[in-house]
């Protein structure tokens, strides 16, 4: 008897659950040979608002965890990506990704998670400071998470830049709503499956799929997003910069038309963490 294979129904990962778009719309993606592969949820502005709400609910609990614990959880995600490395490589190569380059990108993604996990309980010592003051007080500058950060992945490569933008934001206690690659969204779907079975609390990272023209304008102006980061073209940069000015959010935008070597060591940095923290000064009387 011939058995029909059980095909996967790709879903977005929001609030710790797998969802379809509230509109029930999908768009097809094809493999490298041009054959139909799957229907991907075409998320809407309502899906974005729901994801931001989920991220906002998860934020206080995630921020209250100790930096050491956040580092452990990010390290655990690296373990899971390492264990499912072959699956993630296949999620790229089936759409035409060069096998050698894809393997290097997935390996770098694992290493990048480890890199930021190591900074989790150390960045405060580097970014914070003890300030000299002309009074009998101690004056400290300390960091605080900003809140919910919007992330926009480039079309290619689909995974490594996405993780390179997400992890510096969450390591300091922020939560993230990410828009996956429009052309090759499937690796982000697989990443969502890994997030769901890791120790990362639901809502800390939320992944949407769909079209930038529908999501980016709302991401630009939504006031509950405290920062937005991504790799975008000139038109989307203008939309995001104007929206960020209107809604008073931080914008870290890289140019999609310029080549970025995501495999390089300088694609990871302590200062990527600094981009998503706020600084607060506290005063304490000497002897108190």
PDB file of C-alpha atoms in Angstrom:
ATOM      1  CA  UNK A   1       0.000   0.000   0.000  1.00  0.00           C
ATOM      2  CA  UNK A   2       1.330   3.431  -0.933  1.00  0.00           C
ATOM      3  CA  UNK A   3       1.475   5.810   1.996  1.00  0.00           C
ATOM      4  CA  UNK A   4       1.032   9.545   1.548  1.00  0.00           C
ATOM      5  CA  UNK A   5       3.606  11.545   3.511  1.00  0.00           C
ATOM      6  CA  UNK A   6       2.399  13.842   6.277  1.00  0.00           C
ATOM      7  CA  UNK A   7       3.273  17.325   5.150  1.00  0.00           C
ATOM      8  CA  UNK A   8       3.992  20.175   7.542  1.00  0.00           C
ATOM      9  CA  UNK A   9       1.621  23.101   7.897  1.00  0.00           C
ATOM     10  CA  UNK A  10       3.905  26.089   8.558  1.00  0.00           C
ATOM     11  CA  UNK A  11       2.649  28.450  11.256  1.00  0.00           C
ATOM     12  CA  UNK A  12       3.937  31.581  12.903  1.00  0.00           C
ATOM     13  CA  UNK A  13       5.174  31.571  16.487  1.00  0.00           C
ATOM     14  CA  UNK A  14       3.463  34.163  18.691  1.00  0.00           C
ATOM     15  CA  UNK A  15       3.044  34.215  22.456  1.00  0.00           C
ATOM     16  CA  UNK A  16       4.432  30.702  22.825  1.00  0.00           C
ATOM     17  CA  UNK A  17       1.867  29.212  20.418  1.00  0.00           C
ATOM     18  CA  UNK A  18       1.721  28.394  16.728  1.00  0.00           C
ATOM     19  CA  UNK A  19      -0.817  30.497  14.889  1.00  0.00           C
ATOM     20  CA  UNK A  20      -2.224  31.059  11.444  1.00  0.00           C
ATOM     21  CA  UNK A  21      -2.870  34.584  10.302  1.00  0.00           C
ATOM     22  CA  UNK A  22      -6.083  36.040  11.720  1.00  0.00           C
ATOM     23  CA  UNK A  23      -7.074  36.774   8.112  1.00  0.00           C
ATOM     24  CA  UNK A  24      -6.584  33.104   7.127  1.00  0.00           C
ATOM     25  CA  UNK A  25      -4.574  34.336   4.133  1.00  0.00           C
ATOM     26  CA  UNK A  26      -1.510  32.442   2.923  1.00  0.00           C
ATOM     27  CA  UNK A  27       1.052  32.791   0.161  1.00  0.00           C
ATOM     28  CA  UNK A  28       2.819  29.894  -1.600  1.00  0.00           C
ATOM     29  CA  UNK A  29       6.558  29.294  -1.618  1.00  0.00           C
ATOM     30  CA  UNK A  30       8.399  27.060  -4.054  1.00  0.00           C
ATOM     31  CA  UNK A  31      11.558  25.027  -3.696  1.00  0.00           C
ATOM     32  CA  UNK A  32      14.689  25.436  -5.810  1.00  0.00           C
ATOM     33  CA  UNK A  33      13.216  23.245  -8.550  1.00  0.00           C
ATOM     34  CA  UNK A  34      10.128  25.443  -8.800  1.00  0.00           C
ATOM     35  CA  UNK A  35       7.805  22.908  -7.180  1.00  0.00           C
ATOM     36  CA  UNK A  36       5.210  23.960  -4.634  1.00  0.00           C
ATOM     37  CA  UNK A  37       6.559  23.545  -1.103  1.00  0.00           C
ATOM     38  CA  UNK A  38       4.056  25.042   1.344  1.00  0.00           C
ATOM     39  CA  UNK A  39       1.594  27.810   2.056  1.00  0.00           C
ATOM     40  CA  UNK A  40       2.992  30.381   4.497  1.00  0.00           C
ATOM     41  CA  UNK A  41       0.757  32.567   6.730  1.00  0.00           C
ATOM     42  CA  UNK A  42       0.352  36.072   5.332  1.00  0.00           C
ATOM     43  CA  UNK A  43       0.239  38.046   8.563  1.00  0.00           C
ATOM     44  CA  UNK A  44      -1.660  41.293   8.901  1.00  0.00           C
ATOM     45  CA  UNK A  45      -1.438  44.447  10.985  1.00  0.00           C
ATOM     46  CA  UNK A  46      -3.783  42.754  13.460  1.00  0.00           C
ATOM     47  CA  UNK A  47      -1.322  39.856  13.789  1.00  0.00           C
ATOM     48  CA  UNK A  48       1.438  42.395  14.442  1.00  0.00           C
ATOM     49  CA  UNK A  49      -0.598  44.085  17.166  1.00  0.00           C
ATOM     50  CA  UNK A  50      -1.361  40.701  18.752  1.00  0.00           C
ATOM     51  CA  UNK A  51       2.341  39.807  18.699  1.00  0.00           C
ATOM     52  CA  UNK A  52       3.289  43.130  20.302  1.00  0.00           C
ATOM     53  CA  UNK A  53       0.698  42.522  23.017  1.00  0.00           C
ATOM     54  CA  UNK A  54       2.158  39.057  23.668  1.00  0.00           C
ATOM     55  CA  UNK A  55       5.674  40.520  23.825  1.00  0.00           C
ATOM     56  CA  UNK A  56       4.548  43.254  26.213  1.00  0.00           C
ATOM     57  CA  UNK A  57       2.991  40.681  28.558  1.00  0.00           C
ATOM     58  CA  UNK A  58       6.139  38.550  28.546  1.00  0.00           C
ATOM     59  CA  UNK A  59       8.457  41.534  29.060  1.00  0.00           C
ATOM     60  CA  UNK A  60       8.308  42.126  32.838  1.00  0.00           C
ATOM     61  CA  UNK A  61       8.904  38.471  33.706  1.00  0.00           C
ATOM     62  CA  UNK A  62      11.787  38.142  31.247  1.00  0.00           C
ATOM     63  CA  UNK A  63      13.412  41.382  32.445  1.00  0.00           C
ATOM     64  CA  UNK A  64      13.185  40.245  36.094  1.00  0.00           C
ATOM     65  CA  UNK A  65      15.134  37.062  35.438  1.00  0.00           C
ATOM     66  CA  UNK A  66      18.751  37.195  36.481  1.00  0.00           C
ATOM     67  CA  UNK A  67      21.235  37.930  33.686  1.00  0.00           C
ATOM     68  CA  UNK A  68      22.841  34.573  34.419  1.00  0.00           C
ATOM     69  CA  UNK A  69      19.535  32.783  33.861  1.00  0.00           C
ATOM     70  CA  UNK A  70      18.907  34.631  30.593  1.00  0.00           C
ATOM     71  CA  UNK A  71      22.364  33.529  29.473  1.00  0.00           C
ATOM     72  CA  UNK A  72      21.541  29.912  30.356  1.00  0.00           C
ATOM     73  CA  UNK A  73      18.344  30.036  28.316  1.00  0.00           C
ATOM     74  CA  UNK A  74      20.057  31.525  25.268  1.00  0.00           C
ATOM     75  CA  UNK A  75      22.771  28.889  25.591  1.00  0.00           C
ATOM     76  CA  UNK A  76      20.037  26.233  25.651  1.00  0.00           C
ATOM     77  CA  UNK A  77      18.689  27.597  22.367  1.00  0.00           C
ATOM     78  CA  UNK A  78      22.177  27.227  20.891  1.00  0.00           C
ATOM     79  CA  UNK A  79      22.202  23.609  22.039  1.00  0.00           C
ATOM     80  CA  UNK A  80      18.902  22.978  20.274  1.00  0.00           C
ATOM     81  CA  UNK A  81      20.029  24.618  17.053  1.00  0.00           C
ATOM     82  CA  UNK A  82      23.200  22.534  17.174  1.00  0.00           C
ATOM     83  CA  UNK A  83      21.178  19.334  17.706  1.00  0.00           C
ATOM     84  CA  UNK A  84      18.862  20.149  14.788  1.00  0.00           C
ATOM     85  CA  UNK A  85      21.596  21.572  12.624  1.00  0.00           C
ATOM     86  CA  UNK A  86      20.944  19.193   9.706  1.00  0.00           C
ATOM     87  CA  UNK A  87      17.257  20.149   9.638  1.00  0.00           C
ATOM     88  CA  UNK A  88      18.073  23.842   9.593  1.00  0.00           C
ATOM     89  CA  UNK A  89      20.634  23.373   6.812  1.00  0.00           C
ATOM     90  CA  UNK A  90      18.008  21.511   4.767  1.00  0.00           C
ATOM     91  CA  UNK A  91      15.499  24.321   5.422  1.00  0.00           C
ATOM     92  CA  UNK A  92      17.914  26.557   3.481  1.00  0.00           C
ATOM     93  CA  UNK A  93      19.252  24.254   0.768  1.00  0.00           C
ATOM     94  CA  UNK A  94      15.801  23.111  -0.365  1.00  0.00           C
ATOM     95  CA  UNK A  95      15.289  26.689  -1.590  1.00  0.00           C
ATOM     96  CA  UNK A  96      18.608  26.822  -3.399  1.00  0.00           C
ATOM     97  CA  UNK A  97      21.009  27.945  -0.694  1.00  0.00           C
ATOM     98  CA  UNK A  98      24.623  26.916  -1.463  1.00  0.00           C
ATOM     99  CA  UNK A  99      25.317  23.929   0.868  1.00  0.00           C
ATOM    100  CA  UNK A 100      28.783  25.060   2.011  1.00  0.00           C
ATOM    101  CA  UNK A 101      27.680  28.635   2.673  1.00  0.00           C
ATOM    102  CA  UNK A 102      24.507  27.489   4.432  1.00  0.00           C
ATOM    103  CA  UNK A 103      26.443  25.096   6.664  1.00  0.00           C
ATOM    104  CA  UNK A 104      28.817  27.909   7.634  1.00  0.00           C
ATOM    105  CA  UNK A 105      25.883  30.259   8.329  1.00  0.00           C
ATOM    106  CA  UNK A 106      24.121  27.759  10.609  1.00  0.00           C
ATOM    107  CA  UNK A 107      27.362  27.047  12.462  1.00  0.00           C
ATOM    108  CA  UNK A 108      27.912  30.785  12.892  1.00  0.00           C
ATOM    109  CA  UNK A 109      24.333  31.163  14.164  1.00  0.00           C
ATOM    110  CA  UNK A 110      25.057  28.620  16.909  1.00  0.00           C
ATOM    111  CA  UNK A 111      28.310  30.352  17.801  1.00  0.00           C
ATOM    112  CA  UNK A 112      26.589  33.753  17.836  1.00  0.00           C
ATOM    113  CA  UNK A 113      24.029  32.513  20.350  1.00  0.00           C
ATOM    114  CA  UNK A 114      26.882  31.291  22.551  1.00  0.00           C
ATOM    115  CA  UNK A 115      28.655  34.645  22.170  1.00  0.00           C
ATOM    116  CA  UNK A 116      25.697  36.667  23.410  1.00  0.00           C
ATOM    117  CA  UNK A 117      24.856  34.124  26.110  1.00  0.00           C
ATOM    118  CA  UNK A 118      28.324  34.770  27.493  1.00  0.00           C
ATOM    119  CA  UNK A 119      27.700  38.523  27.622  1.00  0.00           C
ATOM    120  CA  UNK A 120      24.408  38.172  29.527  1.00  0.00           C
ATOM    121  CA  UNK A 121      25.923  38.630  32.999  1.00  0.00           C
ATOM    122  CA  UNK A 122      28.870  40.791  31.914  1.00  0.00           C
ATOM    123  CA  UNK A 123      27.621  43.618  29.688  1.00  0.00           C
ATOM    124  CA  UNK A 124      26.400  45.643  32.684  1.00  0.00           C
ATOM    125  CA  UNK A 125      29.949  45.901  34.085  1.00  0.00           C
ATOM    126  CA  UNK A 126      31.168  47.303  30.749  1.00  0.00           C
ATOM    127  CA  UNK A 127      28.272  49.566  29.796  1.00  0.00           C
ATOM    128  CA  UNK A 128      27.478  50.814  33.307  1.00  0.00           C
ATOM    129  CA  UNK A 129      29.743  53.038  35.385  1.00  0.00           C
ATOM    130  CA  UNK A 130      30.453  54.657  38.747  1.00  0.00           C
ATOM    131  CA  UNK A 131      30.470  58.422  38.262  1.00  0.00           C
ATOM    132  CA  UNK A 132      32.511  60.943  40.294  1.00  0.00           C
ATOM    133  CA  UNK A 133      30.310  63.548  42.013  1.00  0.00           C
ATOM    134  CA  UNK A 134      31.100  66.571  44.208  1.00  0.00           C
ATOM    135  CA  UNK A 135      29.037  65.423  47.189  1.00  0.00           C
ATOM    136  CA  UNK A 136      29.027  62.537  49.696  1.00  0.00           C
ATOM    137  CA  UNK A 137      27.124  60.209  47.352  1.00  0.00           C
ATOM    138  CA  UNK A 138      27.688  57.251  45.105  1.00  0.00           C
ATOM    139  CA  UNK A 139      26.413  57.880  41.591  1.00  0.00           C
ATOM    140  CA  UNK A 140      25.853  54.870  39.328  1.00  0.00           C
ATOM    141  CA  UNK A 141      24.851  54.610  35.681  1.00  0.00           C
ATOM    142  CA  UNK A 142      23.001  51.333  35.099  1.00  0.00           C
ATOM    143  CA  UNK A 143      21.241  49.822  32.105  1.00  0.00           C
ATOM    144  CA  UNK A 144      17.601  48.875  31.709  1.00  0.00           C
ATOM    145  CA  UNK A 145      15.803  47.050  28.879  1.00  0.00           C
ATOM    146  CA  UNK A 146      13.806  49.259  26.521  1.00  0.00           C
ATOM    147  CA  UNK A 147      10.761  47.017  26.160  1.00  0.00           C
ATOM    148  CA  UNK A 148       9.438  45.538  22.916  1.00  0.00           C
ATOM    149  CA  UNK A 149      11.787  45.663  19.912  1.00  0.00           C
ATOM    150  CA  UNK A 150      10.704  45.173  16.304  1.00  0.00           C
ATOM    151  CA  UNK A 151      13.093  43.239  14.054  1.00  0.00           C
ATOM    152  CA  UNK A 152      12.970  43.014  10.257  1.00  0.00           C
ATOM    153  CA  UNK A 153      15.060  40.297   8.628  1.00  0.00           C
ATOM    154  CA  UNK A 154      16.597  40.696   5.163  1.00  0.00           C
ATOM    155  CA  UNK A 155      15.419  38.447   2.360  1.00  0.00           C
ATOM    156  CA  UNK A 156      18.799  36.694   2.165  1.00  0.00           C
ATOM    157  CA  UNK A 157      20.322  35.086   4.078  1.00  0.00           C
ATOM    158  CA  UNK A 158      17.148  34.249   6.009  1.00  0.00           C
ATOM    159  CA  UNK A 159      18.416  32.924   9.384  1.00  0.00           C
ATOM    160  CA  UNK A 160      21.776  34.333  10.498  1.00  0.00           C
ATOM    161  CA  UNK A 161      20.839  38.042  10.242  1.00  0.00           C
ATOM    162  CA  UNK A 162      17.518  37.313  11.967  1.00  0.00           C
ATOM    163  CA  UNK A 163      19.268  35.762  14.962  1.00  0.00           C
ATOM    164  CA  UNK A 164      22.003  38.405  14.878  1.00  0.00           C
ATOM    165  CA  UNK A 165      19.321  41.063  15.367  1.00  0.00           C
ATOM    166  CA  UNK A 166      17.117  39.184  17.843  1.00  0.00           C
ATOM    167  CA  UNK A 167      19.657  37.922  20.375  1.00  0.00           C
ATOM    168  CA  UNK A 168      21.345  41.246  21.338  1.00  0.00           C
ATOM    169  CA  UNK A 169      17.871  42.596  22.078  1.00  0.00           C
ATOM    170  CA  UNK A 170      16.653  39.763  24.306  1.00  0.00           C
ATOM    171  CA  UNK A 171      19.913  39.234  26.210  1.00  0.00           C
ATOM    172  CA  UNK A 172      19.331  42.463  28.157  1.00  0.00           C
ATOM    173  CA  UNK A 173      15.694  41.695  28.977  1.00  0.00           C
ATOM    174  CA  UNK A 174      13.824  43.085  25.966  1.00  0.00           C
ATOM    175  CA  UNK A 175      11.225  41.113  24.040  1.00  0.00           C
ATOM    176  CA  UNK A 176      11.044  40.917  20.249  1.00  0.00           C
ATOM    177  CA  UNK A 177       8.513  40.847  17.429  1.00  0.00           C
ATOM    178  CA  UNK A 178      10.330  39.761  14.266  1.00  0.00           C
ATOM    179  CA  UNK A 179       9.257  39.806  10.633  1.00  0.00           C
ATOM    180  CA  UNK A 180      10.897  36.935   8.759  1.00  0.00           C
ATOM    181  CA  UNK A 181      12.392  36.968   5.279  1.00  0.00           C
ATOM    182  CA  UNK A 182       9.693  37.539   2.673  1.00  0.00           C
ATOM    183  CA  UNK A 183      11.383  35.408   0.011  1.00  0.00           C
ATOM    184  CA  UNK A 184      12.621  32.508   2.167  1.00  0.00           C
ATOM    185  CA  UNK A 185      10.511  32.459   5.350  1.00  0.00           C
ATOM    186  CA  UNK A 186      10.757  28.749   6.061  1.00  0.00           C
ATOM    187  CA  UNK A 187      13.991  28.786   8.152  1.00  0.00           C
ATOM    188  CA  UNK A 188      12.290  31.274  10.499  1.00  0.00           C
ATOM    189  CA  UNK A 189       9.363  28.838  10.821  1.00  0.00           C
ATOM    190  CA  UNK A 190      11.832  26.111  11.866  1.00  0.00           C
ATOM    191  CA  UNK A 191      13.463  28.537  14.309  1.00  0.00           C
ATOM    192  CA  UNK A 192      10.041  29.132  15.866  1.00  0.00           C
ATOM    193  CA  UNK A 193       9.690  25.385  16.443  1.00  0.00           C
ATOM    194  CA  UNK A 194      13.023  25.405  18.257  1.00  0.00           C
ATOM    195  CA  UNK A 195      11.991  28.392  20.367  1.00  0.00           C
ATOM    196  CA  UNK A 196       8.814  26.584  21.393  1.00  0.00           C
ATOM    197  CA  UNK A 197      10.727  23.608  22.772  1.00  0.00           C
ATOM    198  CA  UNK A 198      13.522  25.608  24.385  1.00  0.00           C
ATOM    199  CA  UNK A 199      13.434  27.198  27.833  1.00  0.00           C
ATOM    200  CA  UNK A 200      12.662  30.634  26.388  1.00  0.00           C
ATOM    201  CA  UNK A 201       9.331  31.828  27.861  1.00  0.00           C
ATOM    202  CA  UNK A 202       6.490  32.262  25.398  1.00  0.00           C
ATOM    203  CA  UNK A 203       6.179  35.792  24.088  1.00  0.00           C
ATOM    204  CA  UNK A 204       9.854  36.741  24.473  1.00  0.00           C
ATOM    205  CA  UNK A 205      10.446  36.129  20.768  1.00  0.00           C
ATOM    206  CA  UNK A 206       7.537  36.263  18.318  1.00  0.00           C
ATOM    207  CA  UNK A 207       8.004  35.498  14.630  1.00  0.00           C
ATOM    208  CA  UNK A 208       5.660  36.665  11.884  1.00  0.00           C
ATOM    209  CA  UNK A 209       5.694  35.925   8.162  1.00  0.00           C
ATOM    210  CA  UNK A 210       4.193  37.991   5.394  1.00  0.00           C
ATOM    211  CA  UNK A 211       4.773  41.008   3.203  1.00  0.00           C
ATOM    212  CA  UNK A 212       6.763  44.033   4.310  1.00  0.00           C
ATOM    213  CA  UNK A 213       4.422  46.455   2.560  1.00  0.00           C
ATOM    214  CA  UNK A 214       1.677  45.390   4.975  1.00  0.00           C
ATOM    215  CA  UNK A 215       3.674  45.101   8.199  1.00  0.00           C
ATOM    216  CA  UNK A 216       6.400  47.751   8.069  1.00  0.00           C
ATOM    217  CA  UNK A 217       4.186  50.892   8.180  1.00  0.00           C
ATOM    218  CA  UNK A 218       2.447  49.682  11.346  1.00  0.00           C
ATOM    219  CA  UNK A 219       5.731  48.580  12.864  1.00  0.00           C
ATOM    220  CA  UNK A 220       7.071  52.089  12.200  1.00  0.00           C
ATOM    221  CA  UNK A 221       4.304  53.915  14.057  1.00  0.00           C
ATOM    222  CA  UNK A 222       3.186  51.485  16.771  1.00  0.00           C
ATOM    223  CA  UNK A 223       3.893  53.278  20.038  1.00  0.00           C
ATOM    224  CA  UNK A 224       4.400  50.103  22.088  1.00  0.00           C
ATOM    225  CA  UNK A 225       7.446  49.232  20.002  1.00  0.00           C
ATOM    226  CA  UNK A 226      10.297  51.048  21.725  1.00  0.00           C
ATOM    227  CA  UNK A 227      12.882  50.290  19.040  1.00  0.00           C
ATOM    228  CA  UNK A 228      13.078  48.824  15.568  1.00  0.00           C
ATOM    229  CA  UNK A 229      16.053  47.145  13.913  1.00  0.00           C
ATOM    230  CA  UNK A 230      16.430  45.567  10.533  1.00  0.00           C
ATOM    231  CA  UNK A 231      17.926  45.326   7.077  1.00  0.00           C
ATOM    232  CA  UNK A 232      15.662  47.286   4.733  1.00  0.00           C
ATOM    233  CA  UNK A 233      15.613  49.109   1.426  1.00  0.00           C
ATOM    234  CA  UNK A 234      15.449  52.862   0.914  1.00  0.00           C
ATOM    235  CA  UNK A 235      11.644  53.118   0.856  1.00  0.00           C
ATOM    236  CA  UNK A 236      11.184  51.080   4.031  1.00  0.00           C
ATOM    237  CA  UNK A 237      13.992  53.009   5.741  1.00  0.00           C
ATOM    238  CA  UNK A 238      12.194  56.266   5.066  1.00  0.00           C
ATOM    239  CA  UNK A 239       8.919  54.833   6.383  1.00  0.00           C
ATOM    240  CA  UNK A 240      10.597  53.525   9.525  1.00  0.00           C
ATOM    241  CA  UNK A 241      12.597  56.673  10.206  1.00  0.00           C
ATOM    242  CA  UNK A 242       9.563  58.926   9.858  1.00  0.00           C
ATOM    243  CA  UNK A 243       7.478  56.577  11.987  1.00  0.00           C
ATOM    244  CA  UNK A 244      10.200  56.322  14.607  1.00  0.00           C
ATOM    245  CA  UNK A 245      10.371  60.111  14.860  1.00  0.00           C
ATOM    246  CA  UNK A 246       6.612  60.321  15.241  1.00  0.00           C
ATOM    247  CA  UNK A 247       6.323  57.556  17.838  1.00  0.00           C
ATOM    248  CA  UNK A 248       9.646  58.328  19.575  1.00  0.00           C
ATOM    249  CA  UNK A 249      11.396  55.005  19.120  1.00  0.00           C
ATOM    250  CA  UNK A 250      15.003  54.088  18.471  1.00  0.00           C
ATOM    251  CA  UNK A 251      15.830  52.915  14.947  1.00  0.00           C
ATOM    252  CA  UNK A 252      18.843  50.824  13.978  1.00  0.00           C
ATOM    253  CA  UNK A 253      18.516  50.294  10.238  1.00  0.00           C
ATOM    254  CA  UNK A 254      21.022  48.681   7.894  1.00  0.00           C
ATOM    255  CA  UNK A 255      20.896  49.218   4.136  1.00  0.00           C
ATOM    256  CA  UNK A 256      19.653  46.213   2.184  1.00  0.00           C
ATOM    257  CA  UNK A 257      21.407  47.491  -0.934  1.00  0.00           C
ATOM    258  CA  UNK A 258      24.826  47.232   0.736  1.00  0.00           C
ATOM    259  CA  UNK A 259      26.574  43.888   1.188  1.00  0.00           C
ATOM    260  CA  UNK A 260      26.866  42.763   4.805  1.00  0.00           C
ATOM    261  CA  UNK A 261      29.152  39.913   5.826  1.00  0.00           C
ATOM    262  CA  UNK A 262      27.069  38.260   8.557  1.00  0.00           C
ATOM    263  CA  UNK A 263      29.719  35.558   8.965  1.00  0.00           C
ATOM    264  CA  UNK A 264      32.352  38.062  10.068  1.00  0.00           C
ATOM    265  CA  UNK A 265      33.389  38.538  13.682  1.00  0.00           C
ATOM    266  CA  UNK A 266      32.422  42.205  13.562  1.00  0.00           C
ATOM    267  CA  UNK A 267      28.797  41.203  12.886  1.00  0.00           C
ATOM    268  CA  UNK A 268      28.571  40.525  16.631  1.00  0.00           C
ATOM    269  CA  UNK A 269      29.435  43.059  19.279  1.00  0.00           C
ATOM    270  CA  UNK A 270      28.801  44.184  22.827  1.00  0.00           C
ATOM    271  CA  UNK A 271      27.616  47.447  21.305  1.00  0.00           C
ATOM    272  CA  UNK A 272      24.768  45.616  19.564  1.00  0.00           C
ATOM    273  CA  UNK A 273      23.482  45.027  23.109  1.00  0.00           C
ATOM    274  CA  UNK A 274      23.967  48.716  23.936  1.00  0.00           C
ATOM    275  CA  UNK A 275      21.686  49.645  21.021  1.00  0.00           C
ATOM    276  CA  UNK A 276      18.728  48.155  22.909  1.00  0.00           C
ATOM    277  CA  UNK A 277      19.209  49.380  26.471  1.00  0.00           C
ATOM    278  CA  UNK A 278      18.423  52.633  28.235  1.00  0.00           C
ATOM    279  CA  UNK A 279      20.672  54.227  30.822  1.00  0.00           C
ATOM    280  CA  UNK A 280      19.539  55.373  34.238  1.00  0.00           C
ATOM    281  CA  UNK A 281      21.528  57.260  36.869  1.00  0.00           C
ATOM    282  CA  UNK A 282      20.963  56.494  40.560  1.00  0.00           C
ATOM    283  CA  UNK A 283      22.214  58.354  43.669  1.00  0.00           C
ATOM    284  CA  UNK A 284      23.030  56.717  46.989  1.00  0.00           C
ATOM    285  CA  UNK A 285      24.314  58.545  50.120  1.00  0.00           C
ATOM    286  CA  UNK A 286      27.683  57.348  51.385  1.00  0.00           C
ATOM    287  CA  UNK A 287      27.135  54.994  54.290  1.00  0.00           C
ATOM    288  CA  UNK A 288      23.489  54.318  53.408  1.00  0.00           C
TER     289      UNK A 288
END
